[in-house]
């Protein structure tokens, strides 16, 4: 594998066949004589794409008939407000699990619209782990229980869906949706920005249980009101048509790769390979409790911070880009979403070993 390997956390790399398809389609999409970004969202060809996208995603994730799928804008951070507005009614209590920076932002935003109860937090240990389910405090009158399935900054991920105790379970899956099968029936709401595993920025997917559509605060804006968007087939306002188109191509690519089970196995092997190299090193270290390590975002630190600029400069010259850690945490971070091939991880491991030989 030659050329650039993109480890950016998001917007992140697209699968190479998807990029090639976009390039070929752009001048003339499906014989329309126009690119997909020039067509009306109400035109027949795009309406066919829209219905096909929803059906494909429903089939891929085995979304039950009890749940609706809506395609929105604003990114996952818009959902930090949309979730309490849609589910907490006039401001009833909502529960949140705090496992990192994105959980903390979701909590802060929700507090503007409802009473928030923090069921558990790993903040005291620097967000190195996920609090055991046995210590969570989830009052039965909570409107919902919210968690972030994968925290991209430190690299903390839930290995499985937690038990909610009968409270509607809400998950931000922006950075690990489509990375493995999930049991959608267990959730009240799943939401995810598309720019990591599903396509490009500008699209947010929300899967919402139908019986929760009538729980919104009356002042919830139409564009983020789940019931209004579900009734309008996600077109209560003009959608981000290009992002919908790219998402449809990504779903096709996942099918071509063998489906979610095959993608999940490859993601497991990629993460294990990279963590194994880090753990075997005397120069690199990962701060996350092994049981809570992310398969999507592998953070690591060098034993000597003074080497960070050299590491980043040399890695970029080697064609490995996007390895600088989040500004709030420092260190390094390799994001290895679905589109990252096994060969890309192998190139990074080879570089890590060579850099340590020369600078360790």
Coordinates of C-alpha atoms in Angstrom, one line a residue:
X1 CA 0.0 0.0 0.0
X2 CA 1.6 3.3 -1.1
X3 CA 0.6 6.9 -0.8
X4 CA -1.0 8.8 2.1
X5 CA -2.6 6.9 5.0
X6 CA -5.2 9.2 6.7
X7 CA -5.6 8.6 10.5
X8 CA -7.7 11.8 11.0
X9 CA -10.4 11.5 13.7
X10 CA -13.1 13.2 11.5
X11 CA -13.8 14.2 8.9
X12 CA -11.9 11.0 8.2
X13 CA -10.9 8.9 5.3
X14 CA -13.4 7.5 2.9
X15 CA -13.0 4.0 1.3
X16 CA -11.0 4.4 -1.8
X17 CA -13.7 2.8 -4.1
X18 CA -16.2 5.3 -2.7
X19 CA -13.9 8.3 -3.6
X20 CA -13.4 6.8 -7.1
X21 CA -17.2 6.4 -7.5
X22 CA -17.8 10.1 -6.5
X23 CA -15.2 11.2 -9.0
X24 CA -16.8 9.3 -11.8
X25 CA -20.3 10.3 -10.9
X26 CA -19.8 14.0 -10.3
X27 CA -20.1 15.2 -14.0
X28 CA -23.1 13.0 -14.7
X29 CA -24.9 11.1 -12.0
X30 CA -26.9 8.1 -13.2
X31 CA -27.4 9.5 -16.6
X32 CA -29.2 12.6 -15.4
X33 CA -26.7 15.0 -17.1
X34 CA -26.1 16.7 -13.8
X35 CA -24.1 16.0 -10.7
X36 CA -26.0 14.8 -7.6
X37 CA -25.4 18.2 -5.9
X38 CA -27.2 20.0 -8.7
X39 CA -30.4 18.0 -8.6
X40 CA -33.5 19.0 -6.6
X41 CA -34.1 16.9 -3.5
X42 CA -37.7 16.5 -4.8
X43 CA -36.6 15.3 -8.2
X44 CA -37.4 11.6 -9.0
X45 CA -33.8 10.4 -9.1
X46 CA -32.9 11.8 -5.8
X47 CA -36.2 10.7 -4.1
X48 CA -35.3 7.2 -5.3
X49 CA -31.8 7.5 -3.7
X50 CA -33.4 8.8 -0.4
X51 CA -35.8 5.9 -0.1
X52 CA -33.1 3.4 -1.0
X53 CA -30.7 4.9 1.6
X54 CA -33.3 4.5 4.4
X55 CA -34.2 0.9 3.3
X56 CA -30.5 0.0 3.0
X57 CA -29.6 1.3 6.4
X58 CA -32.7 -0.3 8.0
X59 CA -31.6 -3.7 6.5
X60 CA -28.0 -3.4 7.4
X61 CA -28.6 -2.5 11.1
X62 CA -31.7 -4.7 11.3
X63 CA -33.8 -1.7 12.4
X64 CA -37.2 -3.0 13.6
X65 CA -40.5 -1.6 12.4
X66 CA -40.9 -0.1 15.9
X67 CA -38.2 2.5 15.0
X68 CA -38.1 5.4 12.5
X69 CA -34.9 6.6 10.7
X70 CA -34.5 10.3 10.1
X71 CA -31.6 12.1 8.3
X72 CA -30.8 15.5 9.8
X73 CA -28.1 18.2 9.7
X74 CA -26.1 19.9 12.4
X75 CA -23.8 17.1 13.5
X76 CA -24.0 15.1 16.7
X77 CA -23.6 18.3 18.7
X78 CA -27.0 19.5 17.4
X79 CA -28.4 16.3 18.9
X80 CA -27.0 17.3 22.3
X81 CA -29.9 19.8 22.3
X82 CA -32.3 17.8 20.2
X83 CA -32.3 14.7 22.5
X84 CA -33.6 16.6 25.6
X85 CA -35.9 18.7 23.6
X86 CA -37.5 15.7 21.9
X87 CA -37.5 13.3 24.9
X88 CA -37.6 15.2 28.1
X89 CA -40.9 17.1 27.4
X90 CA -41.3 20.1 29.7
X91 CA -37.9 19.5 31.3
X92 CA -38.2 16.2 33.2
X93 CA -35.1 14.5 34.5
X94 CA -32.7 12.8 32.2
X95 CA -29.7 10.5 33.1
X96 CA -26.3 10.7 31.6
X97 CA -23.2 8.6 31.9
X98 CA -20.0 10.7 31.8
X99 CA -17.1 8.9 30.2
X100 CA -15.2 11.7 28.4
X101 CA -15.2 15.1 26.7
X102 CA -18.2 14.4 24.4
X103 CA -20.3 13.1 27.3
X104 CA -19.4 16.2 29.3
X105 CA -20.5 18.5 26.4
X106 CA -23.8 16.5 26.0
X107 CA -24.4 17.0 29.7
X108 CA -23.7 20.7 29.6
X109 CA -26.0 21.2 26.7
X110 CA -28.8 19.1 28.2
X111 CA -28.7 21.2 31.3
X112 CA -30.0 24.1 29.3
X113 CA -33.3 22.2 28.6
X114 CA -33.9 19.8 31.4
X115 CA -32.8 18.5 34.8
X116 CA -29.8 16.3 34.4
X117 CA -28.8 13.4 36.7
X118 CA -25.3 12.1 36.2
X119 CA -25.7 8.4 36.7
X120 CA -21.9 7.7 36.7
X121 CA -18.7 9.3 35.8
X122 CA -15.1 8.3 35.2
X123 CA -13.9 11.9 35.4
X124 CA -12.0 11.2 38.6
X125 CA -9.7 8.8 36.9
X126 CA -9.1 11.1 34.0
X127 CA -11.6 9.3 31.7
X128 CA -9.4 6.2 31.5
X129 CA -12.2 3.7 31.9
X130 CA -16.0 3.2 31.9
X131 CA -17.7 3.0 35.3
X132 CA -19.0 -0.5 36.0
X133 CA -22.7 -0.8 35.4
X134 CA -23.3 -1.9 39.0
X135 CA -22.4 1.6 40.3
X136 CA -24.7 3.6 38.0
X137 CA -27.6 5.4 39.6
X138 CA -30.5 5.5 37.2
X139 CA -33.7 6.7 38.8
X140 CA -36.8 5.0 37.2
X141 CA -38.4 8.4 36.5
X142 CA -35.7 9.5 34.1
X143 CA -36.9 10.4 30.6
X144 CA -33.9 8.5 29.1
X145 CA -30.4 7.2 29.8
X146 CA -27.7 8.7 27.6
X147 CA -24.2 7.5 26.9
X148 CA -21.5 8.1 24.3
X149 CA -20.6 4.7 22.8
X150 CA -17.1 5.8 21.8
X151 CA -15.2 8.8 23.1
X152 CA -12.9 9.8 20.3
X153 CA -10.5 12.1 22.2
X154 CA -9.1 9.7 24.8
X155 CA -10.2 6.5 23.0
X156 CA -12.7 4.9 25.3
X157 CA -15.4 2.6 24.0
X158 CA -18.3 0.6 25.4
X159 CA -17.7 -3.1 24.5
X160 CA -21.4 -3.7 24.5
X161 CA -24.7 -1.9 25.0
X162 CA -25.4 -1.3 28.7
X163 CA -28.6 -2.3 30.5
X164 CA -30.9 0.6 31.0
X165 CA -33.3 -0.8 33.6
X166 CA -36.3 0.0 31.5
X167 CA -35.4 3.6 30.9
X168 CA -35.2 4.5 27.2
X169 CA -31.6 4.1 26.2
X170 CA -30.0 6.8 24.1
X171 CA -26.6 6.5 22.4
X172 CA -24.3 8.8 20.6
X173 CA -22.7 6.4 18.1
X174 CA -21.0 9.1 15.9
X175 CA -17.7 7.4 15.9
X176 CA -18.5 3.7 15.9
X177 CA -21.8 3.2 14.1
X178 CA -21.6 0.6 11.3
X179 CA -18.3 -0.7 12.8
X180 CA -20.1 -3.8 14.1
X181 CA -23.7 -5.1 14.4
X182 CA -25.9 -3.6 17.2
X183 CA -29.3 -4.5 18.6
X184 CA -31.3 -1.4 17.7
X185 CA -34.4 -2.8 19.4
X186 CA -32.7 -2.1 22.8
X187 CA -32.5 1.6 22.1
X188 CA -34.9 4.5 22.4
X189 CA -32.6 6.7 20.2
X190 CA -29.4 6.1 18.4
X191 CA -27.8 9.1 16.7
X192 CA -24.5 9.5 14.7
X193 CA -22.7 12.1 12.7
X194 CA -21.7 10.5 9.3
X195 CA -18.2 11.8 8.9
X196 CA -16.3 8.9 10.5
X197 CA -17.9 5.6 9.4
X198 CA -20.8 6.6 7.2
X199 CA -19.6 9.3 4.8
X200 CA -18.9 13.0 5.0
X201 CA -19.8 15.8 7.3
X202 CA -23.2 17.4 7.0
X203 CA -25.4 14.4 7.7
X204 CA -26.6 13.1 11.1
X205 CA -28.6 9.9 11.3
X206 CA -31.2 9.5 14.1
X207 CA -32.9 6.2 14.7
X208 CA -35.8 6.8 17.2
X209 CA -38.4 4.5 18.7
X210 CA -41.8 5.4 17.4
X211 CA -43.5 5.7 20.8
X212 CA -41.0 8.4 21.8
X213 CA -42.0 10.7 18.9
X214 CA -44.7 12.4 21.0
X215 CA -42.5 13.4 23.9
X216 CA -41.0 16.6 22.6
X217 CA -41.2 20.0 24.2
X218 CA -43.7 22.1 22.4
X219 CA -41.1 24.7 21.5
X220 CA -38.8 22.2 19.8
X221 CA -37.8 23.6 16.4
X222 CA -39.3 21.8 13.4
X223 CA -35.9 21.0 11.8
X224 CA -34.8 19.0 14.9
X225 CA -38.2 17.7 15.9
X226 CA -38.1 14.0 15.3
X227 CA -41.8 13.6 14.7
X228 CA -41.9 16.4 12.1
X229 CA -38.9 15.1 10.2
X230 CA -40.2 11.5 10.3
X231 CA -43.6 12.7 8.9
X232 CA -41.8 14.6 6.2
X233 CA -39.4 11.7 5.3
X234 CA -36.5 13.8 6.6
X235 CA -37.3 16.6 4.2
X236 CA -39.0 19.2 6.5
X237 CA -36.1 21.3 5.3
X238 CA -33.7 20.9 2.3
X239 CA -31.4 18.0 3.1
X240 CA -27.7 17.8 2.6
X241 CA -28.1 15.9 -0.7
X242 CA -24.4 15.2 -1.3
X243 CA -23.9 13.7 2.1
X244 CA -27.0 11.4 1.6
X245 CA -25.5 10.3 -1.7
X246 CA -22.1 9.5 -0.2
X247 CA -23.7 7.6 2.6
X248 CA -25.5 5.4 0.1
X249 CA -22.2 4.6 -1.5
X250 CA -20.6 3.8 1.8
X251 CA -23.4 1.3 2.6
X252 CA -22.8 -0.3 -0.8
X253 CA -19.1 -0.6 0.0
X254 CA -19.8 -2.3 3.4
X255 CA -21.9 -4.8 1.5
X256 CA -19.1 -5.4 -0.9
X257 CA -16.7 -5.9 2.0
X258 CA -18.9 -8.7 3.4
X259 CA -21.3 -6.8 5.6
X260 CA -21.1 -5.6 9.2
X261 CA -19.8 -8.9 10.6
X262 CA -16.8 -8.9 8.2
X263 CA -16.1 -5.2 8.9
X264 CA -16.4 -5.8 12.7
X265 CA -13.8 -8.6 12.5
X266 CA -11.4 -6.5 10.5
X267 CA -11.8 -3.6 13.0
X268 CA -11.1 -6.0 15.9
X269 CA -7.9 -7.3 14.2
X270 CA -6.7 -3.8 13.3
X271 CA -7.1 -2.5 16.9
X272 CA -5.5 -5.5 18.4
X273 CA -2.5 -5.2 16.1
X274 CA -1.9 -1.6 17.0
X275 CA -2.5 -2.0 20.8
X276 CA -0.1 -5.0 20.8
X277 CA 2.6 -2.9 19.2
X278 CA 2.1 -0.1 21.7
X279 CA 2.0 -2.4 24.7
X280 CA 5.2 -4.1 23.6
X281 CA 7.1 -0.8 23.3
X282 CA 9.3 1.0 25.8
X283 CA 8.7 4.3 24.1
X284 CA 4.9 4.4 23.6
X285 CA 2.1 3.9 26.1
X286 CA -1.7 3.9 26.1
X287 CA -3.4 5.3 29.2
X288 CA -6.8 3.6 28.8
X289 CA -7.9 0.6 30.9
X290 CA -7.6 -2.4 28.4
X291 CA -11.3 -3.4 28.8
X292 CA -12.4 0.1 27.8
X293 CA -10.0 0.7 24.9
X294 CA -11.6 2.0 21.6
X295 CA -11.4 0.0 18.4
X296 CA -11.8 3.2 16.5
X297 CA -9.5 5.8 18.1
X298 CA -6.1 4.5 19.5
X299 CA -4.5 7.2 21.6
X300 CA -0.8 6.9 22.7
X301 CA 1.9 8.9 24.2
X302 CA 5.7 9.0 23.7
X303 CA 7.8 8.6 26.8
X304 CA 9.5 11.9 26.1
X305 CA 7.2 14.7 25.0
X306 CA 10.1 16.5 23.5
X307 CA 10.0 13.9 20.7
X308 CA 6.5 14.7 19.7
X309 CA 7.4 17.3 17.0
X310 CA 10.0 15.0 15.5
X311 CA 7.5 12.1 15.5
X312 CA 4.8 14.1 13.7
X313 CA 7.2 15.5 11.1
X314 CA 8.7 12.1 10.4
X315 CA 5.4 10.3 10.3
X316 CA 4.0 12.9 7.8
X317 CA 7.1 12.4 5.6
X318 CA 6.4 8.7 5.7
X319 CA 2.8 9.4 4.4
X320 CA 1.1 8.8 7.7
X321 CA -1.1 11.9 8.4
X322 CA -3.6 12.9 11.1
X323 CA -1.7 11.4 14.0
X324 CA -1.6 14.4 16.3
X325 CA -3.7 14.0 19.4
X326 CA -6.7 16.2 20.2
X327 CA -5.6 19.6 21.4
X328 CA -7.2 19.1 24.8
X329 CA -5.2 15.9 25.5
X330 CA -2.0 16.0 23.5
X331 CA 0.0 13.0 22.5
X332 CA -0.9 11.0 19.4
X333 CA -4.1 9.4 18.1
X334 CA -4.6 7.0 15.3
X335 CA -8.2 6.8 14.1
X336 CA -8.8 3.5 12.4
X337 CA -12.4 3.6 11.3
X338 CA -13.9 1.2 8.8
X339 CA -12.2 2.8 5.8
X340 CA -8.7 2.2 7.2
X341 CA -7.3 -0.9 5.5
X342 CA -5.2 -3.4 7.4
X343 CA -2.2 -2.4 5.4
X344 CA -2.5 1.1 6.8
X345 CA -2.2 -0.1 10.3
X346 CA 0.7 -2.3 9.3
X347 CA 2.5 0.7 7.9
X348 CA 1.9 2.6 11.1
X349 CA 3.2 -0.3 13.2
X350 CA 6.3 -0.5 11.0
X351 CA 6.9 3.2 11.5
X352 CA 6.4 3.0 15.2
X353 CA 9.0 0.3 15.5
X354 CA 11.5 2.1 13.3
X355 CA 11.1 5.4 15.1
X356 CA 11.7 3.7 18.4
X357 CA 14.8 2.0 17.2
X358 CA 16.2 5.4 16.1
X359 CA 14.9 7.6 19.0
X360 CA 14.0 5.3 21.8

